[in-house]
mmCIF file of C-alpha atoms and ligand atoms in Angstrom:
data_model
loop_
_atom_site.group_PDB
_atom_site.id
_atom_site.type_symbol
_atom_site.label_atom_id
_atom_site.label_comp_id
_atom_site.label_asym_id
_atom_site.label_seq_id
_atom_site.Cartn_x
_atom_site.Cartn_y
_atom_site.Cartn_z
ATOM 1 C CA MET Z 1 -47.079 29.615 -62.722
ATOM 2 C CA ASN Z 2 -48.182 29.826 -66.284
ATOM 3 C CA GLU Z 3 -48.578 33.476 -66.176
ATOM 4 C CA TRP Z 4 -44.809 33.905 -65.995
ATOM 5 C CA ASN Z 5 -44.116 32.262 -69.198
ATOM 6 C CA ALA Z 6 -44.859 33.667 -72.456
ATOM 7 C CA MET Z 7 -47.983 32.212 -73.710
ATOM 8 C CA ASN Z 8 -47.716 29.849 -76.681
ATOM 9 C CA SER Z 9 -51.117 29.286 -77.802
ATOM 10 C CA SER Z 10 -51.294 27.051 -80.978
ATOM 11 C CA GLU Z 11 -54.962 27.159 -81.871
ATOM 12 C CA PRO Z 12 -55.408 25.440 -85.255
ATOM 13 C CA ASP Z 13 -55.454 27.935 -88.005
ATOM 14 C CA GLN Z 14 -58.866 27.487 -89.658
ATOM 15 C CA MET Z 15 -57.995 30.044 -92.411
ATOM 16 C CA SER Z 16 -55.570 27.629 -94.014
ATOM 17 C CA GLU Z 17 -58.377 25.424 -95.023
ATOM 18 C CA THR Z 18 -59.842 27.949 -97.656
ATOM 19 C CA SER Z 19 -61.362 26.636 -100.756
ATOM 20 C CA PRO Z 20 -60.210 27.706 -104.201
ATOM 21 C CA ALA Z 21 -63.836 28.177 -105.359
ATOM 22 C CA PRO Z 22 -64.677 31.857 -106.125
ATOM 23 C CA LEU Z 23 -66.393 33.494 -103.233
ATOM 24 C CA ARG Z 24 -69.977 34.744 -103.391
ATOM 25 C CA GLY Z 25 -70.901 37.970 -101.469
ATOM 26 C CA GLY Z 26 -72.552 36.128 -98.596
ATOM 27 C CA ASP Z 27 -69.720 33.667 -98.131
ATOM 28 C CA LEU Z 28 -67.186 36.531 -98.164
ATOM 29 C CA VAL Z 29 -68.993 38.365 -95.456
ATOM 30 C CA LEU Z 30 -69.198 35.084 -93.281
ATOM 31 C CA ARG Z 31 -65.493 34.272 -93.903
ATOM 32 C CA LEU Z 32 -64.431 37.902 -93.081
ATOM 33 C CA ALA Z 33 -66.418 37.515 -89.853
ATOM 34 C CA ALA Z 34 -64.934 34.225 -89.047
ATOM 35 C CA ILE Z 35 -61.492 35.643 -89.677
ATOM 36 C CA GLY Z 36 -62.443 38.665 -87.444
ATOM 37 C CA VAL Z 37 -63.488 36.237 -84.680
ATOM 38 C CA VAL Z 38 -60.239 34.130 -84.900
ATOM 39 C CA ILE Z 39 -58.108 37.396 -84.803
ATOM 40 C CA ALA Z 40 -60.080 38.646 -81.837
ATOM 41 C CA GLY Z 41 -59.814 35.333 -80.298
ATOM 42 C CA ILE Z 42 -55.942 35.408 -80.689
ATOM 43 C CA ALA Z 43 -55.690 39.087 -79.481
ATOM 44 C CA GLY Z 44 -57.991 38.118 -76.483
ATOM 45 C CA LEU Z 45 -55.467 35.299 -75.686
ATOM 46 C CA PHE Z 46 -52.627 37.816 -75.522
ATOM 47 C CA LEU Z 47 -54.453 40.351 -73.600
ATOM 48 C CA TYR Z 48 -55.460 37.569 -71.290
ATOM 49 C CA ALA Z 49 -51.867 36.589 -70.851
ATOM 50 C CA GLY Z 50 -50.921 40.211 -70.190
ATOM 51 C CA GLY Z 51 -53.528 40.469 -67.434
ATOM 52 C CA TRP Z 52 -55.692 42.893 -69.183
ATOM 53 C CA PHE Z 53 -59.011 41.012 -68.858
ATOM 54 C CA ASN Z 54 -58.157 39.586 -65.340
ATOM 55 C CA PRO Z 55 -56.709 42.325 -63.265
ATOM 56 C CA HIS Z 56 -55.938 39.660 -60.497
ATOM 57 C CA ALA Z 57 -53.569 37.624 -62.994
ATOM 58 C CA LEU Z 58 -50.142 37.676 -61.719
ATOM 59 C CA SER Z 59 -47.762 38.660 -64.343
ATOM 60 C CA PRO Z 60 -44.177 40.037 -63.893
ATOM 61 C CA ALA Z 61 -45.571 43.663 -64.406
ATOM 62 C CA THR Z 62 -48.075 43.202 -61.694
ATOM 63 C CA MET Z 63 -45.471 41.901 -59.254
ATOM 64 C CA ILE Z 64 -43.020 44.784 -60.063
ATOM 65 C CA THR Z 65 -46.060 47.336 -59.710
ATOM 66 C CA ALA Z 66 -46.605 45.777 -56.382
ATOM 67 C CA PHE Z 67 -43.052 46.439 -55.195
ATOM 68 C CA GLU Z 68 -43.477 50.156 -56.456
ATOM 69 C CA GLN Z 69 -46.831 50.404 -54.535
ATOM 70 C CA THR Z 70 -45.471 49.160 -51.260
ATOM 71 C CA SER Z 71 -41.900 50.781 -51.225
ATOM 72 C CA GLY Z 72 -42.770 53.708 -53.372
ATOM 73 C CA LYS Z 73 -41.316 54.489 -56.878
ATOM 74 C CA HIS Z 74 -37.691 55.091 -56.874
ATOM 75 C CA PRO Z 75 -36.542 55.874 -60.486
ATOM 76 C CA GLY Z 76 -33.347 54.128 -61.691
ATOM 77 C CA PHE Z 77 -33.128 51.641 -58.723
ATOM 78 C CA ARG Z 78 -33.615 47.955 -58.495
ATOM 79 C CA ARG Z 79 -37.292 47.346 -57.415
ATOM 80 C CA ASN Z 80 -36.074 44.861 -54.781
ATOM 81 C CA HIS Z 81 -32.633 44.699 -53.081
ATOM 82 C CA ALA Z 82 -32.540 48.596 -53.940
ATOM 83 C CA LYS Z 83 -29.875 49.602 -51.626
ATOM 84 C CA GLY Z 84 -26.355 48.350 -52.551
ATOM 85 C CA VAL Z 85 -22.650 48.682 -53.369
ATOM 86 C CA CYS Z 86 -20.718 47.119 -56.051
ATOM 87 C CA VAL Z 87 -17.433 45.027 -55.752
ATOM 88 C CA SER Z 88 -15.050 43.085 -57.885
ATOM 89 C CA GLY Z 89 -12.543 40.440 -57.493
ATOM 90 C CA TYR Z 90 -11.826 36.989 -58.566
ATOM 91 C CA PHE Z 91 -12.902 33.136 -58.089
ATOM 92 C CA GLU Z 92 -10.045 30.611 -57.730
ATOM 93 C CA SER Z 93 -11.299 27.199 -58.470
ATOM 94 C CA ASN Z 94 -9.525 24.241 -56.946
ATOM 95 C CA GLY Z 95 -10.753 21.827 -59.513
ATOM 96 C CA ARG Z 96 -12.889 19.848 -57.143
ATOM 97 C CA GLY Z 97 -16.101 20.885 -58.939
ATOM 98 C CA VAL Z 98 -15.135 19.291 -62.189
ATOM 99 C CA ALA Z 99 -16.475 15.868 -60.923
ATOM 100 C CA LEU Z 100 -19.833 17.479 -60.531
ATOM 101 C CA SER Z 101 -19.963 19.995 -63.357
ATOM 102 C CA LYS Z 102 -18.347 20.409 -66.834
ATOM 103 C CA ALA Z 103 -18.866 24.187 -66.304
ATOM 104 C CA VAL Z 104 -15.503 26.130 -67.187
ATOM 105 C CA VAL Z 105 -15.771 27.890 -63.856
ATOM 106 C CA PHE Z 106 -14.686 24.661 -62.167
ATOM 107 C CA LEU Z 107 -11.602 24.004 -64.088
ATOM 108 C CA PRO Z 108 -8.533 24.798 -62.016
ATOM 109 C CA GLY Z 109 -7.719 28.431 -61.992
ATOM 110 C CA ARG Z 110 -8.829 31.988 -61.579
ATOM 111 C CA VAL Z 111 -11.713 33.994 -63.341
ATOM 112 C CA PRO Z 112 -12.725 37.529 -62.650
ATOM 113 C CA ILE Z 113 -16.039 38.401 -60.904
ATOM 114 C CA ILE Z 114 -18.071 41.608 -60.447
ATOM 115 C CA GLY Z 115 -20.755 41.771 -58.046
ATOM 116 C CA ARG Z 116 -22.974 43.639 -55.613
ATOM 117 C CA PHE Z 117 -23.929 43.574 -51.888
ATOM 118 C CA ALA Z 118 -27.448 44.719 -51.043
ATOM 119 C CA LEU Z 119 -30.149 44.858 -48.506
ATOM 120 C CA ALA Z 120 -33.572 43.453 -49.464
ATOM 121 C CA GLY Z 121 -36.513 45.814 -49.926
ATOM 122 C CA GLY Z 122 -37.456 48.390 -52.395
ATOM 123 C CA GLN Z 123 -36.195 51.362 -50.540
ATOM 124 C CA PRO Z 124 -32.711 52.493 -51.902
ATOM 125 C CA TYR Z 125 -32.344 55.039 -49.030
ATOM 126 C CA GLN Z 126 -33.573 52.847 -46.208
ATOM 127 C CA ALA Z 127 -31.443 52.953 -42.971
ATOM 128 C CA ASP Z 128 -29.181 49.795 -42.511
ATOM 129 C CA ALA Z 129 -30.573 47.231 -39.906
ATOM 130 C CA ALA Z 130 -29.230 43.899 -38.877
ATOM 131 C CA HIS Z 131 -32.376 41.967 -39.454
ATOM 132 C CA THR Z 132 -32.844 43.045 -43.007
ATOM 133 C CA VAL Z 133 -32.066 40.313 -45.499
ATOM 134 C CA ARG Z 134 -28.507 40.761 -46.868
ATOM 135 C CA SER Z 135 -27.370 39.669 -50.358
ATOM 136 C CA MET Z 136 -24.519 38.961 -52.465
ATOM 137 C CA ALA Z 137 -24.810 38.989 -56.249
ATOM 138 C CA LEU Z 138 -21.933 37.720 -58.510
ATOM 139 C CA LEU Z 139 -21.255 37.562 -62.286
ATOM 140 C CA PHE Z 140 -18.318 35.128 -63.151
ATOM 141 C CA LYS Z 141 -16.622 36.008 -66.437
ATOM 142 C CA LEU Z 142 -15.563 32.776 -67.824
ATOM 143 C CA PRO Z 143 -12.622 32.633 -70.466
ATOM 144 C CA ASP Z 144 -14.834 31.154 -73.305
ATOM 145 C CA GLY Z 145 -17.251 34.102 -73.019
ATOM 146 C CA GLU Z 146 -19.860 32.441 -70.895
ATOM 147 C CA GLU Z 147 -21.207 33.962 -67.622
ATOM 148 C CA TRP Z 148 -22.368 32.550 -64.375
ATOM 149 C CA ARG Z 149 -24.655 34.876 -62.665
ATOM 150 C CA THR Z 150 -26.137 34.229 -59.143
ATOM 151 C CA GLY Z 151 -27.917 36.126 -56.463
ATOM 152 C CA ILE Z 152 -27.808 34.619 -52.812
ATOM 153 C CA ASN Z 153 -29.143 35.739 -49.552
ATOM 154 C CA ASN Z 154 -28.055 35.488 -45.852
ATOM 155 C CA ILE Z 155 -31.109 33.242 -44.773
ATOM 156 C CA PRO Z 156 -31.294 29.513 -44.445
ATOM 157 C CA VAL Z 157 -34.415 28.972 -46.685
ATOM 158 C CA PHE Z 158 -36.740 31.466 -48.559
ATOM 159 C CA PRO Z 159 -39.898 32.530 -46.960
ATOM 160 C CA VAL Z 160 -42.153 31.462 -49.871
ATOM 161 C CA ASN Z 161 -42.123 28.707 -52.465
ATOM 162 C CA THR Z 162 -44.165 30.229 -55.285
ATOM 163 C CA ALA Z 163 -44.583 33.575 -57.136
ATOM 164 C CA GLN Z 164 -47.974 33.778 -55.836
ATOM 165 C CA GLY Z 165 -46.780 33.408 -52.298
ATOM 166 C CA PHE Z 166 -44.146 36.161 -52.839
ATOM 167 C CA TYR Z 167 -46.794 38.494 -54.096
ATOM 168 C CA ASP Z 168 -49.190 37.621 -51.228
ATOM 169 C CA LEU Z 169 -46.431 38.310 -48.792
ATOM 170 C CA LEU Z 170 -45.528 41.577 -50.330
ATOM 171 C CA LEU Z 171 -49.133 42.789 -50.034
ATOM 172 C CA ALA Z 172 -49.449 41.477 -46.499
ATOM 173 C CA SER Z 173 -46.245 43.140 -45.306
ATOM 174 C CA ALA Z 174 -47.002 46.479 -46.964
ATOM 175 C CA PRO Z 175 -46.952 49.174 -44.206
ATOM 176 C CA ALA Z 176 -50.541 50.437 -43.251
ATOM 177 C CA PRO Z 177 -50.844 54.074 -43.894
ATOM 178 C CA ALA Z 178 -52.105 54.735 -40.234
ATOM 179 C CA THR Z 179 -49.192 53.086 -38.414
ATOM 180 C CA GLY Z 180 -46.348 52.807 -40.901
ATOM 181 C CA LYS Z 181 -46.133 49.114 -40.027
ATOM 182 C CA PRO Z 182 -47.559 45.975 -41.554
ATOM 183 C CA ASP Z 183 -51.082 45.316 -40.587
ATOM 184 C CA PRO Z 184 -50.939 42.299 -38.189
ATOM 185 C CA ALA Z 185 -54.294 40.991 -39.300
ATOM 186 C CA LYS Z 186 -53.068 40.821 -42.829
ATOM 187 C CA MET Z 187 -49.981 39.005 -41.781
ATOM 188 C CA SER Z 188 -51.892 36.446 -39.799
ATOM 189 C CA ALA Z 189 -54.254 35.913 -42.920
ATOM 190 C CA PHE Z 190 -51.082 35.413 -45.043
ATOM 191 C CA MET Z 191 -49.696 32.794 -42.461
ATOM 192 C CA GLU Z 192 -53.036 30.952 -42.530
ATOM 193 C CA LYS Z 193 -53.041 30.625 -46.279
ATOM 194 C CA HIS Z 194 -49.201 29.843 -46.412
ATOM 195 C CA PRO Z 195 -48.258 27.411 -43.602
ATOM 196 C CA GLU Z 196 -45.073 26.706 -45.407
ATOM 197 C CA SER Z 197 -44.051 30.278 -45.022
ATOM 198 C CA ALA Z 198 -44.987 30.245 -41.347
ATOM 199 C CA LYS Z 199 -42.560 27.373 -40.954
ATOM 200 C CA ALA Z 200 -39.800 28.841 -43.112
ATOM 201 C CA MET Z 201 -39.939 32.295 -41.152
ATOM 202 C CA GLN Z 202 -39.651 30.257 -37.913
ATOM 203 C CA LEU Z 203 -36.390 28.823 -39.229
ATOM 204 C CA ILE Z 204 -35.220 32.063 -40.445
ATOM 205 C CA ARG Z 205 -35.680 33.716 -37.207
ATOM 206 C CA SER Z 206 -33.948 30.910 -35.245
ATOM 207 C CA GLN Z 207 -30.668 31.623 -37.232
ATOM 208 C CA PRO Z 208 -28.243 33.843 -35.345
ATOM 209 C CA VAL Z 209 -27.470 37.022 -37.369
ATOM 210 C CA SER Z 210 -23.866 38.022 -37.910
ATOM 211 C CA SER Z 211 -22.290 41.442 -37.436
ATOM 212 C CA GLY Z 212 -22.387 42.414 -41.153
ATOM 213 C CA PHE Z 213 -21.883 41.624 -44.855
ATOM 214 C CA ALA Z 214 -18.257 40.335 -44.457
ATOM 215 C CA ASP Z 215 -19.127 37.525 -41.933
ATOM 216 C CA SER Z 216 -22.534 36.485 -43.443
ATOM 217 C CA THR Z 217 -22.985 33.122 -45.299
ATOM 218 C CA TYR Z 218 -24.957 33.616 -48.449
ATOM 219 C CA ASN Z 219 -27.248 30.737 -49.860
ATOM 220 C CA SER Z 220 -28.679 30.009 -53.244
ATOM 221 C CA LEU Z 221 -32.064 28.662 -51.711
ATOM 222 C CA ASN Z 222 -33.225 27.632 -55.112
ATOM 223 C CA ALA Z 223 -31.867 24.257 -56.263
ATOM 224 C CA PHE Z 224 -30.076 23.727 -59.562
ATOM 225 C CA ARG Z 225 -28.602 20.963 -61.563
ATOM 226 C CA PHE Z 226 -24.952 20.270 -62.319
ATOM 227 C CA ILE Z 227 -24.041 18.098 -65.293
ATOM 228 C CA ASN Z 228 -20.594 16.641 -65.697
ATOM 229 C CA ALA Z 229 -18.548 15.627 -68.650
ATOM 230 C CA GLN Z 230 -20.086 12.057 -68.500
ATOM 231 C CA GLY Z 231 -23.660 13.448 -68.550
ATOM 232 C CA VAL Z 232 -24.334 12.737 -64.957
ATOM 233 C CA MET Z 233 -26.920 15.141 -63.418
ATOM 234 C CA THR Z 234 -26.557 16.097 -59.794
ATOM 235 C CA PRO Z 235 -29.197 18.195 -57.993
ATOM 236 C CA VAL Z 236 -27.407 20.860 -55.885
ATOM 237 C CA ARG Z 237 -27.789 24.080 -53.779
ATOM 238 C CA TRP Z 238 -24.675 26.403 -53.197
ATOM 239 C CA ALA Z 239 -23.553 28.849 -50.508
ATOM 240 C CA MET Z 240 -20.685 31.195 -50.042
ATOM 241 C CA VAL Z 241 -19.405 30.683 -46.539
ATOM 242 C CA PRO Z 242 -17.132 33.381 -45.166
ATOM 243 C CA VAL Z 243 -13.318 32.835 -44.344
ATOM 244 C CA GLN Z 244 -14.045 35.976 -41.966
ATOM 245 C CA PRO Z 245 -14.911 34.664 -38.495
ATOM 246 C CA PHE Z 246 -18.610 34.790 -37.389
ATOM 247 C CA VAL Z 247 -19.245 37.623 -35.045
ATOM 248 C CA PRO Z 248 -22.732 37.807 -33.641
ATOM 249 C CA TYR Z 249 -24.653 40.890 -34.228
ATOM 250 C CA HIS Z 250 -25.209 43.393 -31.387
ATOM 251 C CA ALA Z 251 -27.352 46.362 -31.499
ATOM 252 C CA PRO Z 252 -25.453 49.586 -31.923
ATOM 253 C CA ASP Z 253 -25.685 52.023 -28.996
ATOM 254 C CA SER Z 254 -28.527 54.437 -29.385
ATOM 255 C CA GLY Z 255 -27.330 57.460 -31.441
ATOM 256 C CA GLN Z 256 -24.453 55.419 -32.800
ATOM 257 C CA ALA Z 257 -26.537 53.872 -35.632
ATOM 258 C CA ASP Z 258 -25.202 55.598 -38.732
ATOM 259 C CA LYS Z 259 -27.765 55.044 -41.542
ATOM 260 C CA ASN Z 260 -25.172 53.189 -43.710
ATOM 261 C CA TYR Z 261 -23.304 51.387 -40.946
ATOM 262 C CA LEU Z 262 -23.348 47.829 -42.586
ATOM 263 C CA PHE Z 263 -22.231 49.156 -45.806
ATOM 264 C CA ASP Z 264 -19.435 51.436 -44.214
ATOM 265 C CA ALA Z 265 -18.123 48.553 -42.355
ATOM 266 C CA LEU Z 266 -17.982 46.452 -45.576
ATOM 267 C CA ILE Z 267 -16.282 49.245 -47.427
ATOM 268 C CA THR Z 268 -13.800 49.669 -44.606
ATOM 269 C CA SER Z 269 -12.890 45.902 -44.505
ATOM 270 C CA ILE Z 270 -12.391 45.690 -48.322
ATOM 271 C CA GLN Z 271 -10.200 48.812 -48.199
ATOM 272 C CA SER Z 272 -8.073 47.295 -45.384
ATOM 273 C CA HIS Z 273 -7.719 43.600 -46.697
ATOM 274 C CA PRO Z 274 -9.423 41.466 -49.234
ATOM 275 C CA LEU Z 275 -12.574 39.385 -48.074
ATOM 276 C CA GLN Z 276 -13.016 35.728 -48.864
ATOM 277 C CA TRP Z 277 -15.626 32.966 -49.159
ATOM 278 C CA HIS Z 278 -15.603 29.389 -49.856
ATOM 279 C CA LEU Z 279 -17.944 28.168 -52.470
ATOM 280 C CA ILE Z 280 -19.661 25.109 -50.969
ATOM 281 C CA ILE Z 281 -21.672 22.831 -53.252
ATOM 282 C CA THR Z 282 -24.218 20.812 -51.293
ATOM 283 C CA ILE Z 283 -25.528 17.664 -53.033
ATOM 284 C CA GLY Z 284 -29.099 16.768 -52.879
ATOM 285 C CA GLN Z 285 -30.046 13.059 -52.099
ATOM 286 C CA GLY Z 286 -33.690 12.865 -53.243
ATOM 287 C CA ASP Z 287 -34.205 16.085 -51.440
ATOM 288 C CA PRO Z 288 -36.874 18.696 -52.563
ATOM 289 C CA THR Z 289 -35.719 20.760 -55.445
ATOM 290 C CA ALA Z 290 -38.796 22.616 -56.242
ATOM 291 C CA ASP Z 291 -39.584 24.141 -52.711
ATOM 292 C CA ALA Z 292 -37.190 26.873 -51.441
ATOM 293 C CA THR Z 293 -39.058 26.966 -48.143
ATOM 294 C CA LEU Z 294 -37.454 23.450 -47.228
ATOM 295 C CA PRO Z 295 -33.966 23.023 -45.852
ATOM 296 C CA TRP Z 296 -31.997 20.119 -46.910
ATOM 297 C CA PRO Z 297 -30.722 17.674 -44.026
ATOM 298 C CA PRO Z 298 -27.442 18.901 -42.555
ATOM 299 C CA ASP Z 299 -25.656 15.708 -43.208
ATOM 300 C CA ARG Z 300 -25.685 16.072 -47.001
ATOM 301 C CA GLN Z 301 -22.361 15.862 -48.778
ATOM 302 C CA GLN Z 302 -20.619 19.188 -49.280
ATOM 303 C CA VAL Z 303 -17.925 19.967 -51.616
ATOM 304 C CA ASP Z 304 -15.628 22.993 -51.294
ATOM 305 C CA VAL Z 305 -14.939 24.038 -54.880
ATOM 306 C CA GLY Z 306 -12.875 27.160 -54.514
ATOM 307 C CA THR Z 307 -12.368 30.598 -53.042
ATOM 308 C CA LEU Z 308 -14.014 33.889 -53.668
ATOM 309 C CA THR Z 309 -11.779 36.971 -53.153
ATOM 310 C CA ILE Z 310 -13.270 40.458 -53.181
ATOM 311 C CA ASN Z 311 -10.794 43.180 -53.079
ATOM 312 C CA GLN Z 312 -12.519 46.185 -54.787
ATOM 313 C CA VAL Z 313 -15.472 48.244 -53.823
ATOM 314 C CA GLU Z 314 -17.287 50.952 -55.764
ATOM 315 C CA SER Z 315 -20.449 53.020 -55.485
ATOM 316 C CA GLU Z 316 -23.241 52.143 -57.872
ATOM 317 C CA ASP Z 317 -23.251 55.506 -59.196
ATOM 318 C CA THR Z 318 -20.071 54.673 -61.264
ATOM 319 C CA SER Z 319 -19.942 50.904 -61.266
ATOM 320 C CA PRO Z 320 -21.116 48.800 -64.342
ATOM 321 C CA ALA Z 321 -22.603 46.482 -61.889
ATOM 322 C CA ARG Z 322 -25.559 48.780 -61.568
ATOM 323 C CA ASP Z 323 -26.642 47.947 -64.846
ATOM 324 C CA ILE Z 324 -26.407 44.197 -64.637
ATOM 325 C CA ASN Z 325 -29.406 41.984 -64.276
ATOM 326 C CA PHE Z 326 -28.324 39.121 -61.810
ATOM 327 C CA ASP Z 327 -30.762 36.795 -63.588
ATOM 328 C CA PRO Z 328 -30.476 33.376 -61.731
ATOM 329 C CA LEU Z 329 -31.115 31.373 -65.012
ATOM 330 C CA ILE Z 330 -27.929 32.893 -66.697
ATOM 331 C CA LEU Z 331 -25.854 29.704 -66.359
ATOM 332 C CA PRO Z 332 -22.933 28.217 -68.187
ATOM 333 C CA SER Z 333 -22.969 24.794 -69.806
ATOM 334 C CA GLY Z 334 -22.811 22.247 -67.207
ATOM 335 C CA MET Z 335 -25.301 23.873 -65.012
ATOM 336 C CA SER Z 336 -29.024 24.378 -65.447
ATOM 337 C CA GLY Z 337 -32.069 25.360 -63.354
ATOM 338 C CA SER Z 338 -34.174 22.789 -61.482
ATOM 339 C CA ASP Z 339 -37.923 22.321 -61.325
ATOM 340 C CA ASP Z 340 -38.285 25.177 -58.630
ATOM 341 C CA PRO Z 341 -40.880 27.451 -59.930
ATOM 342 C CA LEU Z 342 -39.280 30.466 -58.214
ATOM 343 C CA LEU Z 343 -36.409 30.404 -60.805
ATOM 344 C CA SER Z 344 -38.579 31.314 -63.924
ATOM 345 C CA ALA Z 345 -40.493 33.851 -61.829
ATOM 346 C CA ARG Z 346 -37.403 35.338 -60.731
ATOM 347 C CA SER Z 347 -35.939 35.554 -64.159
ATOM 348 C CA ALA Z 348 -39.150 37.333 -65.506
ATOM 349 C CA ALA Z 349 -39.503 39.730 -62.489
ATOM 350 C CA TYR Z 350 -35.862 40.778 -62.560
ATOM 351 C CA ALA Z 351 -36.188 41.354 -66.478
ATOM 352 C CA GLU Z 352 -39.239 43.646 -65.786
ATOM 353 C CA SER Z 353 -37.420 45.485 -62.952
ATOM 354 C CA PHE Z 354 -34.309 45.767 -65.198
ATOM 355 C CA THR Z 355 -36.286 47.003 -68.228
ATOM 356 C CA ARG Z 356 -38.086 49.769 -65.939
ATOM 357 C CA ARG Z 357 -34.962 50.966 -64.125
ATOM 358 C CA GLU Z 358 -32.760 51.062 -67.232
ATOM 359 C CA SER Z 359 -35.167 53.614 -69.014
ATOM 360 C CA GLU Z 360 -35.232 55.928 -66.044
ATOM 361 C CA HIS Z 361 -32.960 58.866 -64.904
ATOM 362 C CA LYS Z 362 -30.654 57.707 -62.119
ATOM 363 C CA ASP Z 363 -30.771 59.292 -58.631
ATOM 364 C CA PRO Z 364 -27.668 59.007 -56.598
ATOM 365 C CA SER Z 365 -27.003 55.856 -54.492
ATOM 366 C CA ALA Z 366 -27.109 56.193 -50.706
ATOM 367 C CA VAL Z 367 -23.706 54.610 -50.670
ATOM 368 C CA SER Z 368 -21.949 57.393 -52.645
ATOM 369 C CA PRO Z 369 -18.541 57.522 -54.273
ATOM 370 C CA ALA Z 370 -17.333 59.729 -51.402
ATOM 371 C CA GLU Z 371 -18.019 56.728 -49.159
ATOM 372 C CA THR Z 372 -16.330 54.186 -51.302
ATOM 373 C CA GLY Z 373 -13.408 56.428 -52.091
ATOM 374 C CA LYS Z 374 -14.184 55.895 -55.799
HETATM 375 C C1 HEM Y 401 -40.789 35.237 -56.661
HETATM 376 C C2 HEM Y 401 -39.736 35.275 -55.992
HETATM 377 C C3 HEM Y 401 -38.733 36.535 -56.089
HETATM 378 C C4 HEM Y 401 -39.130 37.743 -56.704
HETATM 379 C C5 HEM Y 401 -40.391 38.239 -57.269
HETATM 380 C C6 HEM Y 401 -37.896 38.595 -56.667
HETATM 381 C C7 HEM Y 401 -37.800 39.861 -57.011
HETATM 382 C C8 HEM Y 401 -36.566 40.503 -57.119
HETATM 383 C C9 HEM Y 401 -36.318 41.856 -57.836
HETATM 384 C C10 HEM Y 401 -37.487 42.562 -58.620
HETATM 385 C C11 HEM Y 401 -35.066 42.067 -57.801
HETATM 386 C C12 HEM Y 401 -34.319 43.372 -58.484
HETATM 387 C C13 HEM Y 401 -33.833 42.802 -59.900
HETATM 388 C C14 HEM Y 401 -33.226 43.912 -60.731
HETATM 389 O O1 HEM Y 401 -33.619 44.938 -60.974
HETATM 390 O O2 HEM Y 401 -31.968 43.737 -61.183
HETATM 391 C C15 HEM Y 401 -34.292 41.191 -56.906
HETATM 392 C C16 HEM Y 401 -33.112 41.008 -56.598
HETATM 393 C C17 HEM Y 401 -32.562 40.136 -55.843
HETATM 394 N N1 HEM Y 401 -33.112 38.863 -55.461
HETATM 395 FE FE1 HEM Y 401 -34.923 38.311 -55.739
HETATM 396 N N2 HEM Y 401 -36.871 37.760 -55.948
HETATM 397 C C18 HEM Y 401 -37.495 36.455 -55.709
HETATM 398 C C19 HEM Y 401 -36.820 35.545 -55.100
HETATM 399 C C20 HEM Y 401 -35.551 35.464 -54.762
HETATM 400 C C21 HEM Y 401 -34.910 34.363 -54.319
HETATM 401 C C22 HEM Y 401 -35.458 32.825 -54.111
HETATM 402 C C23 HEM Y 401 -33.555 34.750 -54.023
HETATM 403 C C24 HEM Y 401 -32.513 33.767 -53.500
HETATM 404 C C25 HEM Y 401 -31.303 33.914 -52.995
HETATM 405 C C26 HEM Y 401 -33.451 35.985 -54.388
HETATM 406 C C27 HEM Y 401 -32.278 36.812 -54.232
HETATM 407 C C28 HEM Y 401 -32.087 38.111 -54.771
HETATM 408 C C29 HEM Y 401 -30.754 38.761 -54.814
HETATM 409 C C30 HEM Y 401 -29.519 38.458 -54.203
HETATM 410 C C31 HEM Y 401 -31.207 40.029 -55.510
HETATM 411 C C32 HEM Y 401 -30.134 41.234 -55.755
HETATM 412 C C33 HEM Y 401 -29.448 41.178 -57.005
HETATM 413 C C34 HEM Y 401 -28.516 42.397 -57.200
HETATM 414 O O3 HEM Y 401 -27.898 42.831 -56.365
HETATM 415 O O4 HEM Y 401 -28.696 42.921 -58.359
HETATM 416 N N3 HEM Y 401 -34.668 36.447 -54.798
HETATM 417 N N4 HEM Y 401 -35.387 40.133 -56.627
#
């Protein structure tokens, strides 16, 4: 998606070819006109890149505005994964990742983490629901000053494989004003245009949903590359797999469904004992790295590289994690992005969402300091 990258037009500069001969009046007018045309051309390219001449061009701003149009504008909140709670703890590496990546995070030992659990969607006051996508976002603070940021979801594959696909899905699933529900005609038109999404959604629906945040597996979905000290590059995906046993979701009794029941259960668990996940690296063997709708075969080699422990929980109203952009391309040396086009799209969209929310006043989080006890 070119629109996602800053445009680097390198038009040859005709003006540098000027002759040293004195200019006559007519020449001067012609040259000024030529300069004007060049400047207008360059300005036009920037305006085009910004989507001004083509209202249908997909830019980060267009994408983030679409979130605001479909979920309403909620100042100060993330435009997606808007409802969340912040956490902290540490990651203990067992040293097994060193063979795959020279990243400092894989040296044996402990590094602090700060993170955030959230529900997908642009509404910060939505009621918790079992089938809403759950996320874990983490920032690993490495001893050499580097950071590894990752945002991972509890679904096996992503529903789209391009930014355009995400935008189309956003518009197709917007609630129709008359019913408050997505228009089925728009959804089926979307599925027809994006058969890869229809397949991915089938897989997502077939996966059993766990009881809450604590017993969910969170997946990177995008592929990345690990580089070890010998310069060997390995395509990978990663997952946080819970130590907490899987308990299948069951619908709360009617009347019992507290609006924050998933967050409240998470807070209660962390307050009673630390929660843990294994960081599992899956090694690709010629598997697709540029298509997050496709699963990798289940027999791929997996390496358990260490354990994440989460032992503190805090409302977004007071935690510094509210003001972190969990950009998936903030990676330490020894890790890099892959050819997956979603990675640069995410990076650009998160920056736009972050810039907008950081300049706005902050409304209180649905998961308040009273609930987290902090
Ligand atoms: C083109 C595709 C995507 C778009 C446009 C998009 C958009 C967004 C936006 C706008 C945010 C809020 C960022 C902020 O204000 O800090 C967000 C958060 C998040 N996204 Fe995406 N996203 C995309 C794909 C993905 C994928 C493939 C994953 C895979 C796991 C993912 C996982 C997350 C997570 C975990 C968060 C929450 C991070 C936090 O708690 O701060 N997203 N997304």
